[in-house]
Tab-separated table of C-alpha atoms in Angstrom:
chain	number	residue	atom	x	y	z
A	1	UNK	CA	-180.753	83.390	-186.981
A	2	UNK	CA	-180.818	81.403	-190.211
A	3	UNK	CA	-181.952	82.678	-193.672
A	4	UNK	CA	-184.140	80.149	-195.295
A	5	UNK	CA	-185.715	80.264	-198.832
A	6	UNK	CA	-189.075	78.657	-199.415
A	7	UNK	CA	-189.703	77.832	-203.032
A	8	UNK	CA	-192.719	76.822	-204.969
A	9	UNK	CA	-191.786	76.217	-208.651
A	10	UNK	CA	-194.525	75.771	-211.215
A	11	UNK	CA	-194.257	74.970	-214.951
A	12	UNK	CA	-194.003	78.697	-215.800
A	13	UNK	CA	-193.666	80.430	-212.359
A	14	UNK	CA	-191.476	80.632	-209.329
A	15	UNK	CA	-192.812	81.828	-205.998
A	16	UNK	CA	-190.405	82.576	-203.202
A	17	UNK	CA	-190.173	83.766	-199.661
A	18	UNK	CA	-187.002	84.499	-197.652
A	19	UNK	CA	-187.366	84.007	-193.803
A	20	UNK	CA	-185.283	84.711	-190.800
A	21	UNK	CA	-185.641	81.571	-188.713
A	22	UNK	CA	-186.616	80.787	-186.143
A	23	UNK	CA	-188.303	84.052	-185.748
A	24	UNK	CA	-190.332	83.358	-188.997
A	25	UNK	CA	-189.970	87.001	-189.996
A	26	UNK	CA	-190.346	87.385	-193.754
A	27	UNK	CA	-187.286	89.268	-195.160
A	28	UNK	CA	-188.643	89.403	-198.701
A	29	UNK	CA	-190.954	87.545	-201.006
A	30	UNK	CA	-191.767	87.632	-204.695
A	31	UNK	CA	-192.792	85.868	-207.878
A	32	UNK	CA	-191.363	85.080	-211.350
A	33	UNK	CA	-194.256	84.711	-213.913
A	34	UNK	CA	-194.380	83.658	-217.494
A	35	UNK	CA	-191.101	81.693	-217.378
A	36	UNK	CA	-190.380	80.472	-220.998
A	37	UNK	CA	-192.579	83.155	-222.475
A	38	UNK	CA	-191.931	86.668	-223.868
A	39	UNK	CA	-192.044	89.511	-221.400
A	40	UNK	CA	-191.742	87.440	-218.229
A	41	UNK	CA	-192.498	89.360	-214.987
A	42	UNK	CA	-190.291	89.384	-211.938
A	43	UNK	CA	-191.716	90.802	-208.705
A	44	UNK	CA	-189.910	91.226	-205.394
A	45	UNK	CA	-190.662	93.013	-202.098
A	46	UNK	CA	-187.943	95.605	-201.122
A	47	UNK	CA	-188.501	97.335	-197.800
A	48	UNK	CA	-192.221	96.644	-198.019
A	49	UNK	CA	-192.554	98.015	-201.595
A	50	UNK	CA	-193.173	95.915	-204.718
A	51	UNK	CA	-190.543	96.226	-207.434
A	52	UNK	CA	-191.587	94.739	-210.717
A	53	UNK	CA	-189.379	94.182	-213.812
A	54	UNK	CA	-190.394	92.783	-217.215
A	55	UNK	CA	-187.870	90.874	-219.332
A	56	UNK	CA	-187.500	87.636	-221.202
A	57	UNK	CA	-186.751	84.831	-218.717
A	58	UNK	CA	-186.458	81.678	-220.961
A	59	UNK	CA	-185.964	78.999	-218.228
A	60	UNK	CA	-186.079	78.259	-214.536
A	61	UNK	CA	-182.211	78.388	-214.351
A	62	UNK	CA	-182.217	82.042	-215.496
A	63	UNK	CA	-185.216	82.778	-213.151
A	64	UNK	CA	-183.260	81.384	-210.172
A	65	UNK	CA	-180.055	83.336	-211.178
A	66	UNK	CA	-182.206	86.532	-211.476
A	67	UNK	CA	-183.830	85.955	-208.158
A	68	UNK	CA	-180.462	85.430	-206.312
A	69	UNK	CA	-178.927	88.353	-208.153
A	70	UNK	CA	-181.721	90.616	-207.042
A	71	UNK	CA	-181.361	89.550	-203.426
A	72	UNK	CA	-177.763	90.929	-203.565
A	73	UNK	CA	-178.607	93.987	-205.775
A	74	UNK	CA	-181.246	95.165	-203.365
A	75	UNK	CA	-178.890	94.415	-200.420
A	76	UNK	CA	-181.211	91.863	-198.934
A	77	UNK	CA	-178.255	89.604	-198.570
A	78	UNK	CA	-174.544	90.373	-199.125
A	79	UNK	CA	-173.632	87.012	-200.546
A	80	UNK	CA	-175.117	83.614	-201.340
A	81	UNK	CA	-173.320	82.178	-198.288
A	82	UNK	CA	-175.911	83.927	-196.073
A	83	UNK	CA	-178.594	81.423	-197.404
A	84	UNK	CA	-178.585	78.594	-194.867
A	85	UNK	CA	-181.203	76.333	-196.530
A	86	UNK	CA	-183.771	76.060	-199.324
A	87	UNK	CA	-187.168	74.273	-198.983
A	88	UNK	CA	-188.984	73.131	-202.131
A	89	UNK	CA	-192.679	72.446	-202.414
A	90	UNK	CA	-193.104	69.089	-204.162
A	91	UNK	CA	-196.646	68.172	-205.099
A	92	UNK	CA	-196.505	64.398	-204.990
A	93	UNK	CA	-194.561	62.098	-202.672
A	94	UNK	CA	-196.671	59.031	-203.340
A	95	UNK	CA	-196.322	56.430	-200.649
A	96	UNK	CA	-192.650	56.958	-200.693
A	97	UNK	CA	-192.665	59.959	-198.422
A	98	UNK	CA	-194.638	60.546	-195.289
A	99	UNK	CA	-192.598	63.497	-194.203
A	100	UNK	CA	-190.427	66.170	-195.608
A	101	UNK	CA	-186.897	65.038	-196.426
A	102	UNK	CA	-183.386	66.384	-197.152
A	103	UNK	CA	-182.637	66.281	-200.894
A	104	UNK	CA	-179.889	64.049	-201.965
A	105	UNK	CA	-179.191	62.593	-205.497
A	106	UNK	CA	-180.956	59.352	-204.392
A	107	UNK	CA	-184.078	61.283	-203.122
A	108	UNK	CA	-184.179	63.340	-206.293
A	109	UNK	CA	-184.249	60.119	-208.389
A	110	UNK	CA	-187.131	58.698	-206.196
A	111	UNK	CA	-189.128	61.935	-206.700
A	112	UNK	CA	-188.475	61.689	-210.440
A	113	UNK	CA	-189.777	58.171	-210.299
A	114	UNK	CA	-193.166	59.524	-208.992
A	115	UNK	CA	-193.627	61.885	-211.836
A	116	UNK	CA	-196.171	59.651	-213.523
A	117	UNK	CA	-198.461	60.428	-210.550
A	118	UNK	CA	-198.101	64.185	-211.092
A	119	UNK	CA	-196.879	64.739	-214.656
A	120	UNK	CA	-197.731	68.446	-214.628
A	121	UNK	CA	-196.255	69.248	-211.209
A	122	UNK	CA	-193.340	67.113	-210.043
A	123	UNK	CA	-191.172	67.818	-213.089
A	124	UNK	CA	-191.663	71.603	-212.611
A	125	UNK	CA	-190.882	71.187	-208.829
A	126	UNK	CA	-187.686	69.224	-209.860
A	127	UNK	CA	-186.679	71.896	-212.322
A	128	UNK	CA	-186.632	74.391	-209.445
A	129	UNK	CA	-184.649	71.987	-207.185
A	130	UNK	CA	-182.014	71.505	-209.945
A	131	UNK	CA	-181.753	75.195	-210.690
A	132	UNK	CA	-180.988	76.137	-207.041
A	133	UNK	CA	-178.555	73.253	-206.521
A	134	UNK	CA	-176.599	74.282	-209.601
A	135	UNK	CA	-176.015	77.820	-208.166
A	136	UNK	CA	-176.000	77.232	-204.493
A	137	UNK	CA	-174.168	73.921	-204.394
A	138	UNK	CA	-174.027	72.266	-201.087
A	139	UNK	CA	-176.500	74.524	-199.350
A	140	UNK	CA	-178.859	72.099	-197.663
A	141	UNK	CA	-182.166	71.703	-199.529
A	142	UNK	CA	-185.439	70.041	-198.364
A	143	UNK	CA	-188.480	68.698	-200.264
A	144	UNK	CA	-191.814	69.383	-198.603
A	145	UNK	CA	-194.605	67.174	-200.079
A	146	UNK	CA	-198.336	68.214	-200.476
A	147	UNK	CA	-199.228	64.523	-199.971
A	148	UNK	CA	-197.119	63.704	-196.976
A	149	UNK	CA	-199.559	64.898	-194.240
A	150	UNK	CA	-202.241	62.480	-195.590
A	151	UNK	CA	-200.029	59.449	-195.373
A	152	UNK	CA	-201.454	58.770	-191.902
A	153	UNK	CA	-204.797	57.867	-193.651
A	154	UNK	CA	-205.888	54.379	-192.767
A	155	UNK	CA	-206.410	51.974	-195.594
A	156	UNK	CA	-210.183	52.194	-195.414
A	157	UNK	CA	-209.846	55.866	-196.322
A	158	UNK	CA	-207.288	55.694	-199.127
A	159	UNK	CA	-208.129	52.331	-200.876
A	160	UNK	CA	-210.430	52.329	-204.008
A	161	UNK	CA	-212.880	49.463	-204.629
A	162	UNK	CA	-210.893	48.384	-207.659
A	163	UNK	CA	-208.947	45.165	-208.437
A	164	UNK	CA	-206.291	44.977	-205.699
A	165	UNK	CA	-203.470	44.617	-208.310
A	166	UNK	CA	-204.179	48.046	-209.524
A	167	UNK	CA	-202.936	49.319	-206.143
A	168	UNK	CA	-200.102	46.865	-206.011
A	169	UNK	CA	-198.917	47.459	-209.599
A	170	UNK	CA	-199.868	51.013	-210.432
A	171	UNK	CA	-200.059	52.714	-207.080
A	172	UNK	CA	-203.715	53.615	-207.615
A	173	UNK	CA	-205.114	54.955	-204.274
A	174	UNK	CA	-206.211	58.167	-202.686
A	175	UNK	CA	-203.273	60.388	-201.879
A	176	UNK	CA	-204.786	63.858	-201.009
A	177	UNK	CA	-203.307	67.327	-201.464
A	178	UNK	CA	-202.952	70.711	-199.705
A	179	UNK	CA	-201.370	68.647	-196.838
A	180	UNK	CA	-198.887	71.436	-195.862
A	181	UNK	CA	-201.801	73.851	-195.539
A	182	UNK	CA	-203.991	71.428	-193.553
A	183	UNK	CA	-201.121	70.712	-191.177
A	184	UNK	CA	-200.418	74.354	-190.557
A	185	UNK	CA	-203.893	75.519	-189.873
A	186	UNK	CA	-204.696	72.462	-187.592
A	187	UNK	CA	-201.566	73.309	-185.534
A	188	UNK	CA	-202.613	76.963	-185.316
A	189	UNK	CA	-206.188	75.881	-184.223
A	190	UNK	CA	-204.648	73.823	-181.559
A	191	UNK	CA	-202.650	76.948	-180.321
A	192	UNK	CA	-205.650	79.256	-180.554
A	193	UNK	CA	-207.826	76.858	-178.612
A	194	UNK	CA	-205.152	76.227	-176.011
A	195	UNK	CA	-205.666	72.474	-176.345
A	196	UNK	CA	-203.218	69.776	-177.272
A	197	UNK	CA	-203.657	68.777	-180.982
A	198	UNK	CA	-203.651	65.045	-180.027
A	199	UNK	CA	-206.995	65.729	-178.173
A	200	UNK	CA	-208.739	67.545	-181.050
A	201	UNK	CA	-210.984	66.442	-183.957
A	202	UNK	CA	-210.735	69.001	-186.675
A	203	UNK	CA	-212.301	69.584	-190.094
A	204	UNK	CA	-210.143	71.743	-192.234
A	205	UNK	CA	-211.594	73.430	-195.306
A	206	UNK	CA	-208.935	74.651	-197.680
A	207	UNK	CA	-211.033	76.659	-200.076
A	208	UNK	CA	-209.359	78.382	-203.047
A	209	UNK	CA	-209.503	77.934	-206.733
A	210	UNK	CA	-208.608	74.392	-205.804
A	211	UNK	CA	-210.339	73.182	-202.683
A	212	UNK	CA	-210.101	70.220	-200.315
A	213	UNK	CA	-211.609	69.176	-197.028
A	214	UNK	CA	-209.559	67.146	-194.414
A	215	UNK	CA	-210.649	65.165	-191.379
A	216	UNK	CA	-207.834	65.527	-188.782
A	217	UNK	CA	-208.022	63.469	-185.575
A	218	UNK	CA	-205.314	63.731	-182.996
A	219	UNK	CA	-203.200	65.920	-185.453
A	220	UNK	CA	-203.357	63.279	-188.055
A	221	UNK	CA	-205.110	63.287	-191.360
A	222	UNK	CA	-207.595	60.323	-191.444
A	223	UNK	CA	-209.441	61.266	-194.612
A	224	UNK	CA	-209.525	64.047	-197.202
A	225	UNK	CA	-211.671	64.913	-200.221
A	226	UNK	CA	-209.076	64.998	-202.939
A	227	UNK	CA	-208.059	61.531	-204.423
A	228	UNK	CA	-205.506	60.063	-206.714
A	229	UNK	CA	-205.410	63.551	-208.313
A	230	UNK	CA	-206.609	66.970	-207.216
A	231	UNK	CA	-209.626	66.567	-209.482
A	232	UNK	CA	-211.694	64.645	-206.897
A	233	UNK	CA	-213.787	65.952	-204.073
A	234	UNK	CA	-215.813	69.178	-203.975
A	235	UNK	CA	-216.668	71.442	-206.856
A	236	UNK	CA	-213.779	73.875	-207.507
A	237	UNK	CA	-213.041	76.931	-209.654
A	238	UNK	CA	-212.573	74.909	-212.844
A	239	UNK	CA	-212.474	71.315	-211.694
A	240	UNK	CA	-215.637	69.156	-211.545
A	241	UNK	CA	-214.934	67.382	-208.224
A	242	UNK	CA	-216.596	64.060	-207.759
A	243	UNK	CA	-218.618	62.752	-210.715
A	244	UNK	CA	-219.824	59.324	-211.827
A	245	UNK	CA	-216.873	57.735	-213.669
A	246	UNK	CA	-219.173	56.390	-216.279
A	247	UNK	CA	-219.703	59.926	-217.460
A	248	UNK	CA	-216.339	59.982	-219.125
A	249	UNK	CA	-217.031	57.375	-221.870
A	250	UNK	CA	-220.485	58.758	-222.109
A	251	UNK	CA	-219.296	62.266	-222.879
A	252	UNK	CA	-216.754	60.701	-225.287
A	253	UNK	CA	-219.514	58.953	-227.090
A	254	UNK	CA	-221.795	61.980	-227.299
A	255	UNK	CA	-219.185	64.583	-228.191
A	256	UNK	CA	-216.530	62.599	-230.179
A	257	UNK	CA	-213.870	63.849	-227.716
A	258	UNK	CA	-210.975	61.603	-226.666
A	259	UNK	CA	-210.097	60.853	-223.119
A	260	UNK	CA	-207.468	63.594	-222.978
A	261	UNK	CA	-209.855	66.173	-224.168
A	262	UNK	CA	-212.514	65.026	-221.617
A	263	UNK	CA	-209.967	65.138	-218.765
A	264	UNK	CA	-209.094	68.668	-219.940
A	265	UNK	CA	-212.743	69.689	-219.650
A	266	UNK	CA	-213.073	68.271	-216.237
A	267	UNK	CA	-209.983	70.024	-215.029
A	268	UNK	CA	-210.113	73.271	-216.828
A	269	UNK	CA	-213.640	73.864	-218.061
A	270	UNK	CA	-215.809	72.585	-215.314
A	271	UNK	CA	-216.547	73.513	-211.615
A	272	UNK	CA	-218.020	76.932	-210.877
A	273	UNK	CA	-216.786	78.204	-214.287
A	274	UNK	CA	-219.118	75.694	-215.946
A	275	UNK	CA	-222.057	76.217	-213.566
A	276	UNK	CA	-221.934	80.017	-213.636
A	277	UNK	CA	-221.137	80.181	-217.389
A	278	UNK	CA	-218.793	83.228	-217.121
A	279	UNK	CA	-216.066	82.967	-214.375
A	280	UNK	CA	-214.235	80.584	-212.087
A	281	UNK	CA	-213.437	83.411	-209.690
A	282	UNK	CA	-215.787	83.243	-206.707
A	283	UNK	CA	-215.619	87.089	-206.297
A	284	UNK	CA	-217.082	87.547	-209.725
A	285	UNK	CA	-219.746	84.913	-209.103
A	286	UNK	CA	-220.765	86.477	-205.796
A	287	UNK	CA	-221.197	89.921	-207.496
A	288	UNK	CA	-223.420	88.423	-210.168
A	289	UNK	CA	-225.347	86.370	-207.710
A	290	UNK	CA	-226.216	89.595	-205.784
A	291	UNK	CA	-227.590	91.036	-208.960
A	292	UNK	CA	-230.006	88.033	-209.395
A	293	UNK	CA	-227.974	85.895	-211.854
A	294	UNK	CA	-229.487	82.381	-211.321
A	295	UNK	CA	-226.595	80.420	-212.648
A	296	UNK	CA	-224.227	82.357	-210.453
A	297	UNK	CA	-226.506	81.514	-207.455
A	298	UNK	CA	-226.462	77.889	-208.583
A	299	UNK	CA	-222.600	77.823	-208.706
A	300	UNK	CA	-222.397	79.095	-205.131
A	301	UNK	CA	-225.048	76.768	-203.868
A	302	UNK	CA	-223.273	73.659	-205.414
A	303	UNK	CA	-219.949	74.677	-204.035
A	304	UNK	CA	-221.283	75.247	-200.553
A	305	UNK	CA	-223.524	72.171	-200.405
A	306	UNK	CA	-220.521	69.862	-201.345
A	307	UNK	CA	-218.426	71.376	-198.601
A	308	UNK	CA	-221.378	71.075	-196.160
A	309	UNK	CA	-221.821	67.380	-197.073
A	310	UNK	CA	-218.123	66.582	-196.543
A	311	UNK	CA	-218.248	68.274	-193.042
A	312	UNK	CA	-221.201	66.117	-192.048
A	313	UNK	CA	-219.495	63.004	-193.317
A	314	UNK	CA	-216.152	63.765	-191.589
A	315	UNK	CA	-217.960	64.671	-188.309
A	316	UNK	CA	-219.636	61.246	-188.391
A	317	UNK	CA	-216.253	59.526	-189.233
A	318	UNK	CA	-214.638	61.077	-186.218
A	319	UNK	CA	-217.773	60.653	-183.967
A	320	UNK	CA	-217.909	64.421	-183.504
A	321	UNK	CA	-215.850	67.464	-184.211
A	322	UNK	CA	-214.184	70.076	-181.967
A	323	UNK	CA	-213.340	72.663	-184.578
A	324	UNK	CA	-214.026	73.612	-188.216
A	325	UNK	CA	-211.420	75.659	-189.946
A	326	UNK	CA	-211.846	77.949	-192.971
A	327	UNK	CA	-208.646	78.796	-194.892
A	328	UNK	CA	-207.104	79.763	-198.303
A	329	UNK	CA	-208.484	82.623	-200.512
A	330	UNK	CA	-212.171	81.757	-200.386
A	331	UNK	CA	-212.193	80.215	-196.887
A	332	UNK	CA	-210.464	83.219	-195.473
A	333	UNK	CA	-212.397	85.961	-197.301
A	334	UNK	CA	-215.879	84.831	-198.361
A	335	UNK	CA	-218.393	85.553	-195.722
A	336	UNK	CA	-221.177	84.252	-198.039
A	337	UNK	CA	-219.597	80.840	-198.554
A	338	UNK	CA	-218.868	80.328	-194.859
A	339	UNK	CA	-222.481	81.230	-194.061
A	340	UNK	CA	-223.825	78.825	-196.521
A	341	UNK	CA	-221.649	76.021	-195.472
A	342	UNK	CA	-222.422	76.498	-191.757
A	343	UNK	CA	-226.083	76.944	-192.110
A	344	UNK	CA	-227.908	73.985	-190.759
A	345	UNK	CA	-225.071	72.488	-188.744
A	346	UNK	CA	-226.612	73.441	-185.453
A	347	UNK	CA	-227.720	69.840	-184.883
A	348	UNK	CA	-224.079	68.941	-184.484
A	349	UNK	CA	-223.200	71.762	-182.115
A	350	UNK	CA	-222.163	74.396	-184.544
A	351	UNK	CA	-223.519	77.891	-183.378
A	352	UNK	CA	-221.883	80.751	-185.412
A	353	UNK	CA	-222.281	84.521	-185.071
A	354	UNK	CA	-223.117	86.416	-188.338
A	355	UNK	CA	-221.426	89.520	-186.979
A	356	UNK	CA	-218.238	87.680	-186.237
A	357	UNK	CA	-218.365	85.992	-189.690
A	358	UNK	CA	-217.683	89.348	-191.352
A	359	UNK	CA	-213.997	88.852	-190.828
A	360	UNK	CA	-211.759	88.647	-193.815
A	361	UNK	CA	-208.148	87.580	-194.135
A	362	UNK	CA	-207.288	87.333	-190.515
A	363	UNK	CA	-207.387	84.764	-187.602
A	364	UNK	CA	-210.715	84.874	-185.760
A	365	UNK	CA	-213.302	82.779	-184.104
A	366	UNK	CA	-216.793	83.171	-185.706
A	367	UNK	CA	-218.740	81.002	-183.318
A	368	UNK	CA	-220.709	82.128	-180.282
A	369	UNK	CA	-218.874	81.498	-177.060
A	370	UNK	CA	-221.338	78.712	-175.986
A	371	UNK	CA	-220.856	76.780	-179.252
A	372	UNK	CA	-219.542	73.256	-178.520
A	373	UNK	CA	-217.875	73.243	-182.031
A	374	UNK	CA	-215.489	76.196	-182.669
A	375	UNK	CA	-215.507	77.834	-186.045
A	376	UNK	CA	-212.145	79.421	-186.889
A	377	UNK	CA	-210.801	81.426	-189.807
A	378	UNK	CA	-207.050	80.904	-190.185
A	379	UNK	CA	-205.082	82.286	-193.130
A	380	UNK	CA	-202.733	79.547	-194.356
A	381	UNK	CA	-199.084	79.776	-194.533
A	382	UNK	CA	-197.538	77.027	-196.531
A	383	UNK	CA	-194.240	78.827	-196.911
A	384	UNK	CA	-193.560	79.114	-193.227
A	385	UNK	CA	-194.183	75.391	-192.891
A	386	UNK	CA	-191.638	74.843	-195.582
A	387	UNK	CA	-189.086	76.954	-193.787
A	388	UNK	CA	-189.810	75.253	-190.473
A	389	UNK	CA	-189.144	71.816	-192.012
A	390	UNK	CA	-185.864	73.058	-193.445
A	391	UNK	CA	-184.709	74.069	-189.864
A	392	UNK	CA	-186.114	70.817	-188.415
A	393	UNK	CA	-184.284	68.553	-190.772
A	394	UNK	CA	-181.087	70.346	-191.200
A	395	UNK	CA	-180.645	70.883	-187.537
A	396	UNK	CA	-180.152	67.147	-186.983
A	397	UNK	CA	-183.511	66.698	-185.259
A	398	UNK	CA	-184.335	63.980	-187.806
A	399	UNK	CA	-182.076	61.776	-189.967
A	400	UNK	CA	-182.982	60.292	-193.330
C-alpha cells in the first residue's frame, strides 16, 4: 500500500484527500478555506467525523504545514515519510502537456510559462506545488492537468476561424476543461456497460456551477464545449457561456465599462444568476421555479436547452452515441435538469425511465432496458484520478 495525497490548490483554498493506493480507500480528506484572510477555516475528516478549526492562515505555506501537522496530530500518519507521493491539480497544460507528468524544476518552469493562459488558476496551483515541495522535499509529485484529456481533439475541433498567426504566436485555440472528470466518468461508464472503452461513443455532461459537455469517441475526447477559457459553452451558474463576441464592444459602448469589467460580468454576473435575478445555485432556482417564478423557470430552460443542443451536436459528430453521462453536483443530483435535457431525444434512441431518474448522488442507469442509448448517472471523482496518475507515473510505467 502507498499513501498518496491529492491536492487542489486555489487562490484562497486548499482541498486535499489522502488515499491508500492501489485500494483507493480514502484515509482522510479536508479543506482549508479563506487562506490569506482573517479567520481562515481548516476542516479535516477524522474517523469519519469532521473536525473544524478557525485561525488565521496567511499563506499556502502555512496551510500546507498545518495540514501535514494535523495528519500527525490526529495519528492519521506517524511521520511525513509515510507519504509516498503528491498529486496536484493544475488547470492549464496548454499544448505542452497531453498527460499528467512528474514534477521537476524544468516542468514547473514550463507550467509557469503557461500562466498567461490561466492567470487566475495556474499561479495558485503552483503555489501549492512549491509549498509541498518545500516541506516534503524529494517525495515524488505529479501534475494532473484539466486540459490534458482534451489534447486528443482533432484540429477541426480546436481551431478557431481567426488569423492563423494568432494560433501560432499566441496559442489561441480551444483547450477545454474538466478533463480529469470527463476521463474518470467515461472509464466508469465503460466498466458499468461491460464494454471496451475503445468501442464506445460517449457524451459526458459535467454539470456543476461550471459546466462542460464532452464528445468522447473510443476513450478519447474529440470535442468539448468549453474553449480557450472556461467561459465558453453552455450557460453556467455565473458564466454566460457562448455569446456573440460583438456583444463585448457593444456592452462597453452602451454602459461605459472597460473590457475587464465586461469580462467580469460575463464570468461572475451572468449565467443562471443573471437569468433568474436572484441566485446562481440551481437548488435555489428549482425551489423558486416550483413556486411559479417565471425568471427561475427561464434560467432552468436556458440551461437545459443549451445542454440538449450540445448533445444533439455531438451525437451527429460521432454518427451516433452509445451512452450519455450526467456527473458533478447538478448532473448527479438534479432530476429536473436531467429530465429537461433528455426530453425529446427519443428520435436518437434515448428512452429514459422517470422513476429511475429519481436517483441522486449515486451510480445508476436511468434508461429503460430496451434503450439503445444508455443514460448513466456517475458521481465524478477527480481526486482518485489524481492519485491513480501518481501511482502510474511514479511506479515507472511511463517516463518523462
